[in-house]
Amino acid sequence: MIQCDFDFSSLKTDPKGLIPAIVQDYSTMQVLMLAYMNEEAFNKTLSTGLVTFFSRSRNELWTKGETSGNYLHLVGIAKDCDSDTLLVTAKPDGPACHLGTKTCWGDAVPTSRGFIRELEQVIKGRYEQMPEGSYTTSLFKKGTARMAQKVGEEAVETVIEAMKGDKERLVYEASDLVYHLLVLLRSEGLGIEDLEKELERRHK
């Protein structure tokens, strides 16, 4: 059972005992969907680790993914300052929308938004599992010196394309740079969040 620092009884629900729950992708921070919970759905979500809602149209509980297989694995639940809305962070198994799109807002939310964090999770998985045949795995096995060398090589190539004024190649090489930097950071137990904290510290 996942721990939560508040009880459902502390929330301000509508007359039917429902509260809106906004679901956010834990990795990419994209807002995926909006649904409603009652106390039973809230408790089932915590006890099973699978995000469960109350369907206002069917008047019953439903666990996201029970028919599609696109479950939402709970990471955490927070309430807003007025205690009348929940923010659910979760790891999705697939598209959040029943129409097959990543979010319930379709094209209104670019599918590439937040992909760098998704890539970071893929790289983390490679580091933990070391699957054979993976280029990322081969980099980890070659050690820090080789990974650092690749970051340097991609940085030089990025500079070259910038000096040429070739924007298409610049994006290509800069993408290689970001990927190899993420690999190097992961090998040292670091990630995007660590960079964000440092940048935020400087901003202050």
GROMACS .gro file of C-alpha atoms in nm:
model
  204
    1MET     CA    1   0.000   0.000   0.000
    2ILE     CA    2   0.128   0.343  -0.097
    3GLN     CA    3   0.140   0.594   0.187
    4CYS     CA    4  -0.050   0.922   0.175
    5ASP     CA    5  -0.012   1.202   0.429
    6PHE     CA    6  -0.382   1.289   0.439
    7ASP     CA    7  -0.718   1.112   0.466
    8PHE     CA    8  -1.003   1.135   0.220
    9SER     CA    9  -1.216   1.282   0.500
   10SER     CA   10  -0.997   1.596   0.490
   11LEU     CA   11  -1.101   1.669   0.131
   12LYS     CA   12  -1.382   1.894   0.012
   13THR     CA   13  -1.601   1.685  -0.218
   14ASP     CA   14  -1.912   1.767  -0.416
   15PRO     CA   15  -2.258   1.665  -0.286
   16LYS     CA   16  -2.208   1.318  -0.436
   17GLY     CA   17  -1.881   1.267  -0.250
   18LEU     CA   18  -1.665   1.313  -0.559
   19ILE     CA   19  -1.346   1.510  -0.610
   20PRO     CA   20  -1.166   1.584  -0.940
   21ALA     CA   21  -0.832   1.409  -0.985
   22ILE     CA   22  -0.578   1.540  -1.234
   23VAL     CA   23  -0.332   1.273  -1.349
   24GLN     CA   24   0.025   1.371  -1.434
   25ASP     CA   25   0.295   1.151  -1.589
   26TYR     CA   26   0.564   1.105  -1.325
   27SER     CA   27   0.844   1.092  -1.583
   28THR     CA   28   0.747   1.358  -1.836
   29MET     CA   29   0.528   1.577  -1.610
   30GLN     CA   30   0.264   1.589  -1.885
   31VAL     CA   31  -0.095   1.624  -1.768
   32LEU     CA   32  -0.263   1.306  -1.894
   33MET     CA   33  -0.628   1.318  -1.797
   34LEU     CA   34  -0.895   1.436  -1.554
   35ALA     CA   35  -1.139   1.205  -1.379
   36TYR     CA   36  -1.316   1.178  -1.043
   37MET     CA   37  -1.261   0.982  -0.725
   38ASN     CA   38  -1.483   0.898  -0.433
   39GLU     CA   39  -1.354   0.761  -0.104
   40GLU     CA   40  -1.367   0.400  -0.225
   41ALA     CA   41  -1.173   0.481  -0.543
   42PHE     CA   42  -0.919   0.679  -0.342
   43ASN     CA   43  -0.860   0.394  -0.097
   44LYS     CA   44  -0.845   0.131  -0.373
   45THR     CA   45  -0.587   0.340  -0.556
   46LEU     CA   46  -0.368   0.350  -0.246
   47SER     CA   47  -0.412  -0.018  -0.162
   48THR     CA   48  -0.355  -0.160  -0.512
   49GLY     CA   49  -0.114   0.097  -0.657
   50LEU     CA   50  -0.334   0.116  -0.968
   51VAL     CA   51  -0.515   0.447  -1.021
   52THR     CA   52  -0.889   0.393  -0.982
   53PHE     CA   53  -1.172   0.638  -1.043
   54PHE     CA   54  -1.547   0.664  -1.004
   55SER     CA   55  -1.739   0.680  -1.331
   56ARG     CA   56  -2.015   0.939  -1.314
   57SER     CA   57  -2.179   0.801  -1.629
   58ARG     CA   58  -2.175   0.433  -1.523
   59ASN     CA   59  -2.207   0.506  -1.151
   60GLU     CA   60  -1.934   0.258  -1.060
   61LEU     CA   61  -1.563   0.226  -0.983
   62TRP     CA   62  -1.321   0.173  -1.269
   63THR     CA   63  -0.950   0.105  -1.263
   64LYS     CA   64  -0.779   0.279  -1.554
   65GLY     CA   65  -0.648   0.011  -1.790
   66GLU     CA   66  -0.869  -0.276  -1.674
   67THR     CA   67  -0.997  -0.321  -2.031
   68SER     CA   68  -0.719  -0.163  -2.241
   69GLY     CA   69  -0.420  -0.275  -2.038
   70ASN     CA   70  -0.302   0.086  -2.016
   71TYR     CA   71  -0.279   0.097  -1.638
   72LEU     CA   72  -0.167   0.398  -1.439
   73HIS     CA   73   0.079   0.292  -1.169
   74LEU     CA   74   0.050   0.525  -0.873
   75VAL     CA   75   0.353   0.722  -0.757
   76GLY     CA   76   0.182   0.971  -0.528
   77ILE     CA   77  -0.127   1.178  -0.450
   78ALA     CA   78  -0.135   1.540  -0.337
   79LYS     CA   79  -0.422   1.775  -0.257
   80ASP     CA   80  -0.431   2.139  -0.359
   81CYS     CA   81  -0.436   2.438  -0.125
   82ASP     CA   82  -0.817   2.432  -0.101
   83SER     CA   83  -0.836   2.053  -0.057
   84ASP     CA   84  -1.089   2.032  -0.341
   85THR     CA   85  -0.870   1.884  -0.619
   86LEU     CA   86  -0.623   1.596  -0.628
   87LEU     CA   87  -0.300   1.571  -0.825
   88VAL     CA   88  -0.217   1.209  -0.901
   89THR     CA   89   0.132   1.130  -1.028
   90ALA     CA   90   0.162   0.799  -1.206
   91LYS     CA   91   0.363   0.588  -1.448
   92PRO     CA   92   0.141   0.501  -1.749
   93ASP     CA   93   0.163   0.169  -1.931
   94GLY     CA   94   0.039   0.329  -2.253
   95PRO     CA   95  -0.191   0.600  -2.389
   96ALA     CA   96  -0.401   0.765  -2.120
   97CYS     CA   97  -0.693   0.848  -2.350
   98HIS     CA   98  -0.947   0.589  -2.466
   99LEU     CA   99  -0.899   0.731  -2.817
  100GLY     CA  100  -0.542   0.608  -2.815
  101THR     CA  101  -0.364   0.940  -2.767
  102LYS     CA  102  -0.100   0.998  -2.503
  103THR     CA  103  -0.318   1.249  -2.321
  104CYS     CA  104  -0.690   1.327  -2.324
  105TRP     CA  105  -0.611   1.657  -2.496
  106GLY     CA  106  -0.471   1.490  -2.807
  107ASP     CA  107  -0.286   1.723  -3.041
  108ALA     CA  108  -0.336   2.014  -2.799
  109VAL     CA  109  -0.046   1.868  -2.599
  110PRO     CA  110   0.255   1.793  -2.826
  111THR     CA  111   0.353   1.426  -2.793
  112SER     CA  112   0.720   1.524  -2.781
  113ARG     CA  113   0.665   1.744  -2.473
  114GLY     CA  114   0.860   1.593  -2.189
  115PHE     CA  115   1.020   1.322  -2.404
  116ILE     CA  116   1.369   1.397  -2.270
  117ARG     CA  117   1.252   1.279  -1.926
  118GLU     CA  118   1.100   0.973  -2.089
  119LEU     CA  119   1.433   0.907  -2.259
  120GLU     CA  120   1.605   0.949  -1.924
  121GLN     CA  121   1.388   0.668  -1.785
  122VAL     CA  122   1.477   0.444  -2.080
  123ILE     CA  123   1.847   0.509  -2.018
  124LYS     CA  124   1.796   0.432  -1.649
  125GLY     CA  125   1.636   0.102  -1.746
  126ARG     CA  126   1.932   0.015  -1.967
  127TYR     CA  127   2.168   0.094  -1.679
  128GLU     CA  128   1.978  -0.128  -1.437
  129GLN     CA  129   1.915  -0.420  -1.674
  130MET     CA  130   2.211  -0.398  -1.916
  131PRO     CA  131   2.030  -0.572  -2.206
  132GLU     CA  132   2.259  -0.728  -2.467
  133GLY     CA  133   2.268  -0.561  -2.808
  134SER     CA  134   2.184  -0.216  -2.671
  135TYR     CA  135   2.411   0.074  -2.774
  136THR     CA  136   2.342   0.238  -2.439
  137THR     CA  137   2.450  -0.079  -2.259
  138SER     CA  138   2.773  -0.082  -2.459
  139LEU     CA  139   2.849   0.274  -2.348
  140PHE     CA  140   2.797   0.187  -1.983
  141LYS     CA  141   3.024  -0.115  -2.014
  142LYS     CA  142   3.302   0.092  -2.173
  143GLY     CA  143   3.320   0.314  -1.866
  144THR     CA  144   3.324   0.680  -1.773
  145ALA     CA  145   3.621   0.775  -1.991
  146ARG     CA  146   3.451   0.659  -2.310
  147MET     CA  147   3.118   0.816  -2.216
  148ALA     CA  148   3.289   1.147  -2.138
  149GLN     CA  149   3.478   1.125  -2.468
  150LYS     CA  150   3.150   1.080  -2.658
  151VAL     CA  151   3.004   1.389  -2.487
  152GLY     CA  152   3.310   1.585  -2.595
  153GLU     CA  153   3.287   1.458  -2.953
  154GLU     CA  154   2.918   1.543  -2.982
  155ALA     CA  155   2.977   1.886  -2.827
  156VAL     CA  156   3.242   1.964  -3.093
  157GLU     CA  157   3.011   1.845  -3.372
  158THR     CA  158   2.732   2.060  -3.232
  159VAL     CA  159   2.959   2.365  -3.234
  160ILE     CA  160   3.067   2.293  -3.592
  161GLU     CA  161   2.707   2.277  -3.720
  162ALA     CA  162   2.621   2.596  -3.530
  163MET     CA  163   2.912   2.776  -3.695
  164LYS     CA  164   2.797   2.648  -4.035
  165GLY     CA  165   2.447   2.781  -3.973
  166ASP     CA  166   2.290   2.446  -4.062
  167LYS     CA  167   1.993   2.433  -3.825
  168GLU     CA  168   1.881   2.084  -3.925
  169ARG     CA  169   2.225   1.937  -3.857
  170LEU     CA  170   2.255   2.147  -3.542
  171VAL     CA  171   1.940   1.989  -3.401
  172TYR     CA  172   2.069   1.645  -3.502
  173GLU     CA  173   2.407   1.687  -3.335
  174ALA     CA  174   2.263   1.864  -3.030
  175SER     CA  175   2.026   1.569  -2.983
  176ASP     CA  176   2.325   1.333  -2.988
  177LEU     CA  177   2.492   1.556  -2.731
  178VAL     CA  178   2.192   1.551  -2.497
  179TYR     CA  179   2.158   1.173  -2.525
  180HIS     CA  180   2.524   1.107  -2.446
  181LEU     CA  181   2.516   1.358  -2.161
  182LEU     CA  182   2.217   1.177  -2.008
  183VAL     CA  183   2.407   0.849  -2.033
  184LEU     CA  184   2.712   1.000  -1.862
  185LEU     CA  185   2.498   1.153  -1.587
  186ARG     CA  186   2.319   0.823  -1.523
  187SER     CA  187   2.652   0.641  -1.490
  188GLU     CA  188   2.737   0.885  -1.210
  189GLY     CA  189   2.400   0.847  -1.038
  190LEU     CA  190   2.278   1.185  -1.162
  191GLY     CA  191   1.999   1.309  -1.388
  192ILE     CA  192   1.796   1.599  -1.523
  193GLU     CA  193   1.659   1.678  -1.177
  194ASP     CA  194   2.011   1.745  -1.050
  195LEU     CA  195   2.071   1.989  -1.335
  196GLU     CA  196   1.741   2.161  -1.265
  197LYS     CA  197   1.828   2.205  -0.898
  198GLU     CA  198   2.163   2.362  -0.987
  199LEU     CA  199   2.009   2.593  -1.247
  200GLU     CA  200   1.736   2.693  -1.001
  201ARG     CA  201   2.003   2.766  -0.738
  202ARG     CA  202   2.183   2.994  -0.983
  203HIS     CA  203   1.860   3.166  -1.082
  204LYS     CA  204   1.791   3.259  -0.721
   0.00000   0.00000   0.00000
